[in-house]
Coordinates of C-alpha atoms and ligand atoms in Angstrom, one line a residue:
X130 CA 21.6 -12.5 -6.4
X131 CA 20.4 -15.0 -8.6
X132 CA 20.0 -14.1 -11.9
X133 CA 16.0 -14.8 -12.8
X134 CA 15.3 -12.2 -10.1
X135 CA 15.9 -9.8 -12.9
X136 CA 13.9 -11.5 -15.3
X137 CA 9.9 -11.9 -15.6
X138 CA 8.1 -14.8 -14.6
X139 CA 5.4 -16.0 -17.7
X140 CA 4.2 -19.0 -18.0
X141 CA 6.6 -21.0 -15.7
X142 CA 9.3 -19.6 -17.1
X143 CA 11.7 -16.4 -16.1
X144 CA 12.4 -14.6 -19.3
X145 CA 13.4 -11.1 -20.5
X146 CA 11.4 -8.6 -22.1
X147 CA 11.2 -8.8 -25.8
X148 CA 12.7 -5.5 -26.1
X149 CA 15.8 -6.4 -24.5
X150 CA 15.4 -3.4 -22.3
X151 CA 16.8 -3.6 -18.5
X152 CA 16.9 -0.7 -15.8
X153 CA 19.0 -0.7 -12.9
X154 CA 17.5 -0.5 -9.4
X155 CA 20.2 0.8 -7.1
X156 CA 20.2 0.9 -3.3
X157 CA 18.7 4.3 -1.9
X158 CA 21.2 4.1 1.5
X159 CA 23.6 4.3 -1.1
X160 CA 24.1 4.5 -4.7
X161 CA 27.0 2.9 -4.9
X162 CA 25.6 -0.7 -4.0
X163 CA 23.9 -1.7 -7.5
X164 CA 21.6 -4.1 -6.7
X165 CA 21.3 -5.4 -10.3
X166 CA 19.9 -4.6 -14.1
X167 CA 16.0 -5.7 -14.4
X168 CA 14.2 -6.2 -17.4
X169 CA 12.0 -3.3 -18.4
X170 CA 8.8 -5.3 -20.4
X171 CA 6.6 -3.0 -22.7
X172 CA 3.2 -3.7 -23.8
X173 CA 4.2 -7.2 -25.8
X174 CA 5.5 -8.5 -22.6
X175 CA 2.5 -7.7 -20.7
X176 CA 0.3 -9.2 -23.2
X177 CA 2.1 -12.7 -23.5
X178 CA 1.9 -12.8 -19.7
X179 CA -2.0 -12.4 -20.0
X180 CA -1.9 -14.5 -22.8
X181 CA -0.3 -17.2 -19.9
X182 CA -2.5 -16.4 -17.4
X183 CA -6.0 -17.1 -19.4
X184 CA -4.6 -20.5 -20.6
X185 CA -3.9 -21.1 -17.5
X186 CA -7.4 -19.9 -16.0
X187 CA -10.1 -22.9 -16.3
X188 CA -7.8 -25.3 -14.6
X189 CA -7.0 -22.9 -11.7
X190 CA -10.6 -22.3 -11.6
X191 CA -11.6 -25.7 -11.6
X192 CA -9.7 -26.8 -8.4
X193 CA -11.7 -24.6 -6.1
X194 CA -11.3 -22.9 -3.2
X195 CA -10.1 -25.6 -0.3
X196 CA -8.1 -27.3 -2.7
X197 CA -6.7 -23.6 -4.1
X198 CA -6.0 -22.7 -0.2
X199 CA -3.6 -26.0 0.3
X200 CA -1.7 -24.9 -2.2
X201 CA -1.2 -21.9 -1.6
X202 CA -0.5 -23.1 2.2
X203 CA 2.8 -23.8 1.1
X204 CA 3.7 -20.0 0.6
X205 CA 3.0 -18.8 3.5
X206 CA 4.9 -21.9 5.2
X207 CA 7.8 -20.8 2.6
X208 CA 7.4 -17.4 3.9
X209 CA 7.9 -17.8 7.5
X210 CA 11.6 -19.5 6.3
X211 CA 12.5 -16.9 4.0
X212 CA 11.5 -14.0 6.4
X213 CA 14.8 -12.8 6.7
X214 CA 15.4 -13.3 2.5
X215 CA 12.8 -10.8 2.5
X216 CA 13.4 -8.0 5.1
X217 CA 16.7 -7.4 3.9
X218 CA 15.9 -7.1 0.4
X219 CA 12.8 -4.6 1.4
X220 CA 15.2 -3.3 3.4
X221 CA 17.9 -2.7 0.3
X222 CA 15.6 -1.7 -2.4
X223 CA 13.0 0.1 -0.6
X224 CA 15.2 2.0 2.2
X225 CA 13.2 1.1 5.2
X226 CA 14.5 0.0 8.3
X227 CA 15.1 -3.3 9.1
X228 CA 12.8 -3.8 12.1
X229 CA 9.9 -1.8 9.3
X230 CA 10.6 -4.2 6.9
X231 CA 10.4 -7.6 9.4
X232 CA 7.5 -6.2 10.8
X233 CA 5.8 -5.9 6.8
X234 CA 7.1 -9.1 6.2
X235 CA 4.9 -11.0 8.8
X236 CA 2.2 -8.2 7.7
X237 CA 2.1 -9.8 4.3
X238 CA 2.0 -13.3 6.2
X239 CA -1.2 -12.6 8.3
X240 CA -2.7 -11.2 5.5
X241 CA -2.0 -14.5 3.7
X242 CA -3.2 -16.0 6.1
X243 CA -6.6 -14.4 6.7
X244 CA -7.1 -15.0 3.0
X245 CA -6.3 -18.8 3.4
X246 CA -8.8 -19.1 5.8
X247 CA -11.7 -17.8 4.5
X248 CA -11.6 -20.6 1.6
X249 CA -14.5 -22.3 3.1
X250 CA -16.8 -19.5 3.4
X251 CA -16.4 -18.4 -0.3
X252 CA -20.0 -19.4 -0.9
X253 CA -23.3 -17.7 -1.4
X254 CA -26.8 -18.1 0.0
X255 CA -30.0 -20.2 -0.9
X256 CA -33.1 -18.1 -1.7
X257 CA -36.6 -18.6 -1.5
X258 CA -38.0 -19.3 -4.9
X259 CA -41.2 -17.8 -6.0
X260 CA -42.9 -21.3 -7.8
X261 CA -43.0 -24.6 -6.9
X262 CA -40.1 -27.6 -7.5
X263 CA -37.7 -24.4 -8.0
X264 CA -33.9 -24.5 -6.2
X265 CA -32.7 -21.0 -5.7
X266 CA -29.1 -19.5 -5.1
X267 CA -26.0 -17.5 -5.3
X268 CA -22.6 -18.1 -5.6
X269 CA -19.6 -16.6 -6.7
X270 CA -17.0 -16.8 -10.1
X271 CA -13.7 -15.8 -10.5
X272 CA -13.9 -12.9 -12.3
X273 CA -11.0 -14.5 -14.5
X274 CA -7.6 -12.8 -15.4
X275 CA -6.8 -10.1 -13.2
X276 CA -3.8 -7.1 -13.5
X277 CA -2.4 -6.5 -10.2
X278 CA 0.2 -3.4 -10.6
X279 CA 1.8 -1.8 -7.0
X280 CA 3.6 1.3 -5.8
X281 CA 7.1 1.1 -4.3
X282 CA 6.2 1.6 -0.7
X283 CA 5.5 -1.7 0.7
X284 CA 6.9 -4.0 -2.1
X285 CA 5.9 -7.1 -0.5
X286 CA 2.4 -6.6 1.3
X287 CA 1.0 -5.1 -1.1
X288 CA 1.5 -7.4 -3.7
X289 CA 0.8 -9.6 -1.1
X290 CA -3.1 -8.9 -0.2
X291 CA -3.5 -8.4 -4.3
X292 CA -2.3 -12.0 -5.4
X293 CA -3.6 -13.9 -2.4
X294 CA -7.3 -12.9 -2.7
X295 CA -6.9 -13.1 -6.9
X296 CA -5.4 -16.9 -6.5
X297 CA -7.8 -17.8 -3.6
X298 CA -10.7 -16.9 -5.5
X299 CA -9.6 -18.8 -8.2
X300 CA -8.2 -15.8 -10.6
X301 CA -4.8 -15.9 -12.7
X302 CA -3.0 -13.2 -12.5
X303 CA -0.1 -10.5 -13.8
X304 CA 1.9 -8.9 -11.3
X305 CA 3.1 -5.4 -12.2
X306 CA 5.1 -4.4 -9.5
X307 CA 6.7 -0.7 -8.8
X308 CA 10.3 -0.4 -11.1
X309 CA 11.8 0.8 -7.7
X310 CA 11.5 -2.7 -6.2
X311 CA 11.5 -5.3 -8.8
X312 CA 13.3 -7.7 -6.1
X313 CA 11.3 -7.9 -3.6
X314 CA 8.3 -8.8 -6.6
X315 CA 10.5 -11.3 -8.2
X316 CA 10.9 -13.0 -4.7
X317 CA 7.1 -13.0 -4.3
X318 CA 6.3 -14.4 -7.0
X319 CA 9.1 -17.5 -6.8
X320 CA 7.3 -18.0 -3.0
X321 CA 4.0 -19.0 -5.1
X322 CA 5.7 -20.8 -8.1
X323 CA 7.6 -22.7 -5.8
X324 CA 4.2 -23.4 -3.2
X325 CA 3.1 -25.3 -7.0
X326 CA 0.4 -23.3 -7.6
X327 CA 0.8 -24.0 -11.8
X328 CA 2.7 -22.2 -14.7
X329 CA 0.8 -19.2 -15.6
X330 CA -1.4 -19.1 -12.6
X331 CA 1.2 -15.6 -11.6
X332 CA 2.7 -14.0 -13.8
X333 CA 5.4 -11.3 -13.3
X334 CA 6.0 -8.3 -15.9
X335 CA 8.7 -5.9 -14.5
X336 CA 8.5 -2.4 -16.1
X337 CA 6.8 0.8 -15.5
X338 CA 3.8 2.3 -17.5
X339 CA 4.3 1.0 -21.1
X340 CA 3.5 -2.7 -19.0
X341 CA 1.2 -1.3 -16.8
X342 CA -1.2 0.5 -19.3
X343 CA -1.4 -2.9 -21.6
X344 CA -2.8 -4.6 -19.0
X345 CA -5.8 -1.8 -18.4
X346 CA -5.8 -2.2 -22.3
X347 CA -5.7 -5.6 -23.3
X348 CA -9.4 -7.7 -23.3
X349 CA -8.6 -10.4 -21.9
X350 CA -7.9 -8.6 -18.2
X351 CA -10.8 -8.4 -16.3
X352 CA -10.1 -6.5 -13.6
X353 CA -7.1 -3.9 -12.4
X354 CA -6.2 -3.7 -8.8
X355 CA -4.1 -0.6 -8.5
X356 CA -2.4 1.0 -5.4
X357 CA -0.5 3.9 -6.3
X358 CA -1.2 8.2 -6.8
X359 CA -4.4 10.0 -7.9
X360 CA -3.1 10.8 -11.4
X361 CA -2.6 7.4 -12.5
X362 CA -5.4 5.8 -10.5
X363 CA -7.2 8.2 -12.2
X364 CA -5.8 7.5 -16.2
X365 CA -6.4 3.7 -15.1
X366 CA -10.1 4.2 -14.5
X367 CA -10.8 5.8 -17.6
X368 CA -8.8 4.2 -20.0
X369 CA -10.5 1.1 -19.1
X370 CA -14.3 2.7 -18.6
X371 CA -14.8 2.3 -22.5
X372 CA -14.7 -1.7 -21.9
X373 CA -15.8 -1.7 -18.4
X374 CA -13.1 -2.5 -16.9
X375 CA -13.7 -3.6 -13.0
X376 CA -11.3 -1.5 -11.0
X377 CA -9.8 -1.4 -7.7
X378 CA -8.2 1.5 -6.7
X379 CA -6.1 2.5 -3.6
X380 CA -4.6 5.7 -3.6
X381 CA -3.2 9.0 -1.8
X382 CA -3.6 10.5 1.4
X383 CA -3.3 13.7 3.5
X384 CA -4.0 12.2 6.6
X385 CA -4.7 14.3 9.4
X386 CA -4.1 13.6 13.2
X387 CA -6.3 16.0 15.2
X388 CA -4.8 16.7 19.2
X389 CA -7.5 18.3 21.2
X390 CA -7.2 20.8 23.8
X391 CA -7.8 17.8 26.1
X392 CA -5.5 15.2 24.7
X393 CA -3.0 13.6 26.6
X394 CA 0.2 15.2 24.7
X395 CA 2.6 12.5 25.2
X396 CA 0.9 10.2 23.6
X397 CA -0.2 12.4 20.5
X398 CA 3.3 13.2 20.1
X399 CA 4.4 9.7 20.2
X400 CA 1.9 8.8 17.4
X401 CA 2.7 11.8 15.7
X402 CA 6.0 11.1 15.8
X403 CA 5.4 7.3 14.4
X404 CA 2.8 8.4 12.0
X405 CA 4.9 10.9 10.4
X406 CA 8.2 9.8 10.9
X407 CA 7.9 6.2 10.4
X408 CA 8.9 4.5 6.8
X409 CA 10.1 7.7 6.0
X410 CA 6.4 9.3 6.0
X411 CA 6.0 7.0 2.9
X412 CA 3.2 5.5 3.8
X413 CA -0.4 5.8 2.1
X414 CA -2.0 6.6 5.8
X415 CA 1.2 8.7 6.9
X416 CA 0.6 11.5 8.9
X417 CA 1.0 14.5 6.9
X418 CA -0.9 17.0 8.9
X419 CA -1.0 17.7 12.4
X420 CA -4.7 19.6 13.0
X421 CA -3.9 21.2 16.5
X422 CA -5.7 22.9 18.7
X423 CA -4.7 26.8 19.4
X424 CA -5.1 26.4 23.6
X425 CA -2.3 23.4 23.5
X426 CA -0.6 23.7 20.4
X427 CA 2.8 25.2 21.5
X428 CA 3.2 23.0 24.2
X429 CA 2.4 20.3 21.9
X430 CA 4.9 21.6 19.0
X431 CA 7.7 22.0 22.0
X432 CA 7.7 18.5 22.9
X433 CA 7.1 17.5 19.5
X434 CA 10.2 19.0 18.0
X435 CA 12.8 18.0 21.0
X436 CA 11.7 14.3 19.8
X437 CA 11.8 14.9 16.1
X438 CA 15.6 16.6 16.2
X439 CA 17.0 13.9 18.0
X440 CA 16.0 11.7 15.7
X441 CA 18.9 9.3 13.8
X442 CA 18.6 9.4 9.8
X443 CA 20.5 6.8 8.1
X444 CA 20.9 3.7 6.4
X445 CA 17.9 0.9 7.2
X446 CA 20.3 -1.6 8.2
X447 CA 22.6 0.3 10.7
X448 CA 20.5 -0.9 14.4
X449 CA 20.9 3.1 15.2
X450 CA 19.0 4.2 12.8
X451 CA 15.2 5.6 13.3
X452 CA 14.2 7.2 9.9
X453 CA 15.7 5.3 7.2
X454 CA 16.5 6.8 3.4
X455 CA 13.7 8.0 0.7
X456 CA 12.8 5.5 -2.1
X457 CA 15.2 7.3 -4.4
X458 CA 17.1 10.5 -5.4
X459 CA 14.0 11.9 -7.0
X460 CA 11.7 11.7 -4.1
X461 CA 13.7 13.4 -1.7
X462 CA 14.4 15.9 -3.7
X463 CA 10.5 16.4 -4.4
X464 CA 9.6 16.2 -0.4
X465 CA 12.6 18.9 -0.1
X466 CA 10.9 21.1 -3.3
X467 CA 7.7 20.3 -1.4
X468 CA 9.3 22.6 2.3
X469 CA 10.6 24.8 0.2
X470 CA 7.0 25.6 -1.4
X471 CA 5.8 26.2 1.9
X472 CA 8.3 28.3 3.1
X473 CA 7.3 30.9 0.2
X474 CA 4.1 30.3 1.3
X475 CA 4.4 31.7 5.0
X476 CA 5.3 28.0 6.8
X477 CA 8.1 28.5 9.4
X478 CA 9.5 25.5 9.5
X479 CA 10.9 24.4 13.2
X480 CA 13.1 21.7 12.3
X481 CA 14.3 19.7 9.2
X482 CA 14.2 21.2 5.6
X483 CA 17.1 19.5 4.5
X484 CA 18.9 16.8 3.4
X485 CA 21.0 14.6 6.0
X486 CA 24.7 14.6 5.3
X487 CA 27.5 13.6 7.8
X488 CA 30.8 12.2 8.0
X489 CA 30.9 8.1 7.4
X490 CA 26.8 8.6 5.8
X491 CA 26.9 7.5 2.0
X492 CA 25.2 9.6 -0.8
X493 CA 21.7 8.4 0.0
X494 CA 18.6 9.8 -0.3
X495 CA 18.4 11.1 3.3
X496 CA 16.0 13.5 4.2
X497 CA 15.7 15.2 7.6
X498 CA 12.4 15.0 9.7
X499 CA 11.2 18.2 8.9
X500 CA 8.1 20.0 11.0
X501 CA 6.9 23.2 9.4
X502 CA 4.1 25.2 11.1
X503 CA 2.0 28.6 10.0
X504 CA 1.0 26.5 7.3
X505 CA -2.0 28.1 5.3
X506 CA -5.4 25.7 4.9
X507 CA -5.3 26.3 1.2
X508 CA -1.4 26.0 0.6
X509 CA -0.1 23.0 -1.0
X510 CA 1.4 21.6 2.2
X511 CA -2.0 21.4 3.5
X512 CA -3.4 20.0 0.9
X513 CA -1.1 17.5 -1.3
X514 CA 0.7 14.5 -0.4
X515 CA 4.2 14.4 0.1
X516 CA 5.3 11.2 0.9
X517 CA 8.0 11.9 2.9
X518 CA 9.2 12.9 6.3
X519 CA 7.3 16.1 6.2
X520 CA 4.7 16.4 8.8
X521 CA 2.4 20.1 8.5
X522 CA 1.0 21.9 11.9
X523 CA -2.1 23.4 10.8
X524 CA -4.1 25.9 14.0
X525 CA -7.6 24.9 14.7
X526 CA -9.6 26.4 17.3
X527 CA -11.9 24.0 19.4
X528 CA -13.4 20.6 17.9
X529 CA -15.6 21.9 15.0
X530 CA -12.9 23.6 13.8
X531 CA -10.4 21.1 13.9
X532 CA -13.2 18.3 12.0
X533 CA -13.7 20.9 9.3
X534 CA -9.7 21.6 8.7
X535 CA -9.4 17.7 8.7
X536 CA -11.7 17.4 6.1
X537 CA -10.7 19.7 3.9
X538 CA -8.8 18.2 1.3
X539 CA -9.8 15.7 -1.4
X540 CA -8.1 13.0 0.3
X541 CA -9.8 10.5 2.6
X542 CA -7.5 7.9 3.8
X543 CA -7.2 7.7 7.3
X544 CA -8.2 10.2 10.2
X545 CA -7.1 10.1 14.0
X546 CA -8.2 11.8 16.5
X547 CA -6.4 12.6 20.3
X548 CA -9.1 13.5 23.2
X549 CA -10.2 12.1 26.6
X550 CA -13.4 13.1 25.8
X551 CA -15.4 10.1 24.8
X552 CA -18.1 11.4 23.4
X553 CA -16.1 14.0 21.1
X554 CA -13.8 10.4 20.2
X555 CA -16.9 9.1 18.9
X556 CA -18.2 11.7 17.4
X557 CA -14.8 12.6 15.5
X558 CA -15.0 9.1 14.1
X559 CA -19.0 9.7 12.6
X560 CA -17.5 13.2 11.3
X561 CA -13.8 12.7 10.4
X562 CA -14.1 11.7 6.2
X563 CA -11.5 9.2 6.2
X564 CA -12.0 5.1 5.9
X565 CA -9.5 4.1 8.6
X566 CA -10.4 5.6 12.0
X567 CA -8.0 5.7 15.1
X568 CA -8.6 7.1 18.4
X569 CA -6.0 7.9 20.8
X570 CA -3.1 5.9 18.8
X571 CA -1.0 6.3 15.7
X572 CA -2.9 6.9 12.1
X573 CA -1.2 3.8 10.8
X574 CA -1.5 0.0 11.0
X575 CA -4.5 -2.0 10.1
X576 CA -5.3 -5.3 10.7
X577 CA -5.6 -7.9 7.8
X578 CA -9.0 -8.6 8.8
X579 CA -9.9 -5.0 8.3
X580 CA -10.9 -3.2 5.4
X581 CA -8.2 -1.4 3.8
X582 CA -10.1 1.5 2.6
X583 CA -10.5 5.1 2.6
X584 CA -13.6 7.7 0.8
X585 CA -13.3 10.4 -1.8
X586 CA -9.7 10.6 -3.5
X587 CA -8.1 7.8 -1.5
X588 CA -9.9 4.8 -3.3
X589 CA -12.2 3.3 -5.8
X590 CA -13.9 0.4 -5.5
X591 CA -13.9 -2.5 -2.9
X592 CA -11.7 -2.2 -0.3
X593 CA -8.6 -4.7 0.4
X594 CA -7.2 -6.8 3.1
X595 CA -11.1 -8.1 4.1
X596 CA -13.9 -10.3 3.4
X597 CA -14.9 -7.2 1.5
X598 CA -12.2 -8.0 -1.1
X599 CA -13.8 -10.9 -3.0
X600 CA -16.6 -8.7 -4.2
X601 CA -13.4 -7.4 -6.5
X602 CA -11.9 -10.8 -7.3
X603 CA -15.4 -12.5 -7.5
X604 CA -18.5 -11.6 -9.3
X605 CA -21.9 -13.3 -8.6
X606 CA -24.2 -15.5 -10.3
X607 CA -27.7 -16.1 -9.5
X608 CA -29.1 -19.9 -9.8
X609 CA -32.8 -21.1 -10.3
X610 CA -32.9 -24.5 -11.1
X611 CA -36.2 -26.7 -11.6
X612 CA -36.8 -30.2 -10.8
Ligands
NAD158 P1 2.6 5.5 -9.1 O1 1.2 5.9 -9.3 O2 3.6 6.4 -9.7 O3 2.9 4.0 -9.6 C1 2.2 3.0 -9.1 C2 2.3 1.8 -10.1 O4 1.6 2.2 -11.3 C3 3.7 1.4 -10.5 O5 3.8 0.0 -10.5 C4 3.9 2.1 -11.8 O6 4.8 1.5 -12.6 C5 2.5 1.9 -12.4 N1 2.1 2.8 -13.5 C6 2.6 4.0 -13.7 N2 1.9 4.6 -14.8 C7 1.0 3.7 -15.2 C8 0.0 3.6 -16.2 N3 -0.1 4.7 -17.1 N4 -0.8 2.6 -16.3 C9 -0.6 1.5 -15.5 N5 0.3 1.5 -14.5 C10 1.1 2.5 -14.4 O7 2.8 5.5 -7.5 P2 4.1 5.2 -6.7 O8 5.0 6.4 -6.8 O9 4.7 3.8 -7.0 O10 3.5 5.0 -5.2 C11 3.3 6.1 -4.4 C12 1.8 6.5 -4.4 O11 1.0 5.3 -4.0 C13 1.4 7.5 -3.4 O12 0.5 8.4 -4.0 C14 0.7 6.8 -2.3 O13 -0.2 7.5 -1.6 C15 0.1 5.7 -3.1 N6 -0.2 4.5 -2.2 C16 -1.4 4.2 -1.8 C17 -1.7 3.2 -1.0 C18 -3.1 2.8 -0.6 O14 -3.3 1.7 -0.1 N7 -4.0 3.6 -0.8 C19 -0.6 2.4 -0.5 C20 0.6 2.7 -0.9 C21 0.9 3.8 -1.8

């Protein structure tokens, strides 16, 4: 690996912290693969990258937004060549399996290039104006130097739909990615030095909080786009509330897929299956709760559980593998404290619960698909996220019931719901308080031309991934000029 991928990226140059600092990031498959020492930036670090990015601002600005979009052209063309590059170091940083991390790969490329193409609508509207010889309008401004810091779970797309917007719109920017996957960030952010977007237009600060909270503190930031959990969502929007901070906030889920008494089980199971199963359960709309109705929910648990044991656990890049390793040590051992919690609580749980160890399997941090029913509506299964392979079966009897149990968390990500009934599919999508809906397919997946959004808990401010994303990166002016 070359060595600026351990370094930050300010100003056109790849440097280490001041501090001197570095933290290794190691495989999660296995330990034993080091996959190098990264610098670990504090507060100074992230303030001479912000420094960077508002000298760098009024030219970036100045180019506009068809000119901006050529640019940044070249990055998605230097994506679709490096695709590989990037799915295998997802793949060894992050733990997901190779075909998860191809497929978030060309993810990160659609959403590019959505974004590209909305360069030429990035305008506003003439008004009528209320005298004579008057010219009335809107448009919109960058809002100027933005902080863009990002969780661990899909290290390249979503950095991806935070930088694109922020340079489209004609924002410079600081990346703070997760610390868990530092390479996949450094690769990113070489993609859009390399497409010639300008020294200081993105900025990359490796690190964890100490480089994170400067950029909520320092002035000169505009606006935060955060994806990550409640608790620091939360200390984000506060700590910048005294200067008005403009935040963007994507957080947690406890996303709940609801099976019917007159779903077609097969295909719940399937999606359950994927929902819950798939990355590891590490996704922010993972399936963490399965809401099921009481008239079809053993028949639902039997098939569900024949599927779920036979599934393979092991290292992302091994073809035979279905459920690929935790993001670390520490989080499988959390999802495990997490089944254990609910087993003092009254869950039984039907399969999983433990680690995965077997001859020829390195030290990773495997954690078996784990399915615990006779979980309690109040207990902290049912009601925290795990972020892992740990899927709860929660009784409800008939529709009202299940709408209510589904809703009963602070959470609001996404909400699915498994029926042949059309009208009670449409009316689970008006009731279910979640911002992205399925029907009668996996919780998961959105498009890039979707909102990526959810209500109460799950996020703060405009959604991502949309044309609803430039009211973050933009702000916008009124104009009423005489003549
Ligand atoms: P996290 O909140 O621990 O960290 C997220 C980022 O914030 C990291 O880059 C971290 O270094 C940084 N950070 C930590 N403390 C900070 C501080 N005080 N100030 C500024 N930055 C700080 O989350 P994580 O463990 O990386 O990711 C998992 C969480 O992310 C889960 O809760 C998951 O639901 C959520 N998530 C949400 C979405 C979504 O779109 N809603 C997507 C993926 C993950």
């Amino acid at each position: 690996m070359a060595e600026r991928y351990l370094l930050n990226l300010v100003d056109g140059d790849w440097c280490p912290a001041e501090s001197g600092q570095t933290r290794v990031n190691e495989n999660p498959a296995d330990p034993a693969d080091r996959i190098g020492e990264f610098t670990e930036s504090g507060g100074v670090d992230t303030d001479r990258a912000v420094d960077a990015a508002a000298r760098a601002f009024p030219a970036w600005h100045a180019l506009g937004p068809v000119a901006r979009a050529e640019r940044l052209a070249a990055a998605s063309e230097l994506l679709g060549r490096r695709a590989e590059l990037f799915a295998r170091a997802i793949t060894r940083e992050q733990g997901k399996l190779l075909r998860e991390a191809r497929a978030e790969v060309q993810r990160a490329r659609s959403v590019l290039d959505f974004t590209l193409g909305q360069a030429r609508t990035l305008g506003g509207v003439t008004a009528p104006a209320e005298e004579e010889r008057v010219f009335a309008c809107t448009f919109r401004r960058p809002l100027g130097v933005v902080g863009l810091i990002s969780p661990w779970n899909f290290p390249l797309a979503i950095p991806m739909w935070k930088v694109a917007p922020a340079l489209l719109s004609g924002c410079t920017a600081v990346l703070k990615p997760s610390p868990l996957t530092p390479l996949t960030a450094a690769l990113l952010t070489e993609l859009f030095h390399e497409a010639g977007v300008g020294d200081g237009v993105l900025n990359l600060v490796q690190g964890d909080a100490a480089a994170g909270q400067a950029l909520v503190d320092n002035p000169a930031v505009r606006g935060v786009s955060f994806t990550g959990s409640l608790a620091v969502g939360t200390a984000i929007q506060t700590g910048g509330a005294a200067r008005l901070l403009r935040t963007q906030l994507e957080l947690g889920g406890k996303n709940a897929v609801v099976v019917l008494d007159d779903a077609d089980l097969d295909r719940a199971v399937d999606a359950v299956v994927q929902g819950a199963f798939g990355q590891a359960g590490q996704r922010c709309s993972a399936t963490s709760r399965a809401v099921v109705d009481v008239r079809v929910r053993d028949e639902f648990l039997d098939r569900l559980v024949r599927r779920v044991t036979a599934l393979r656990v092991g290292p992302g890049d091994d073809p035979e593998s279905q459920v690929g390793p935790l993001v670390s040590a520490a989080r499988a051992e959390a999802a495990l404290d997490a089944v254990a919690a609910a087993r003092r609580a009254g869950g039984t749980v039907l399969c999983g619960g433990g680690p995965e160890r077997r001859p020829g399997l390195p030290e990773g941090a495997y954690v078996r698909p784990t399915v615990v029913r006779d979980v309690a509506r109040d207990s902290a299964l049912a009601q925290e996220e795990v972020f892992g392979p740990v899927l709860a079966v929660l009784d409800a009897d008939g529709f009202d019931d299940a709408v209510e149990v589904a809703n009963s968390v602070r959470y609001g990500m996404s909400g699915t719901v498994f029926t042949a009934s059309q009208s009670r599919a449409f009316e689970a999508v008006e009731r279910l308080e979640a911002g992205m809906l399925h029907v009668n397919r996996p919780g998961t997946g959105a498009y890039a031309h979707l909102p990526h959004v959810g209500t109460k808990a799950s996020q703060f401010g405009p959604p991502e991934c949309s044309p609803q994303v430039w009211d973050f990166y933009t702000e916008w002016r009124s104009a009423c000029i005489g003549y």
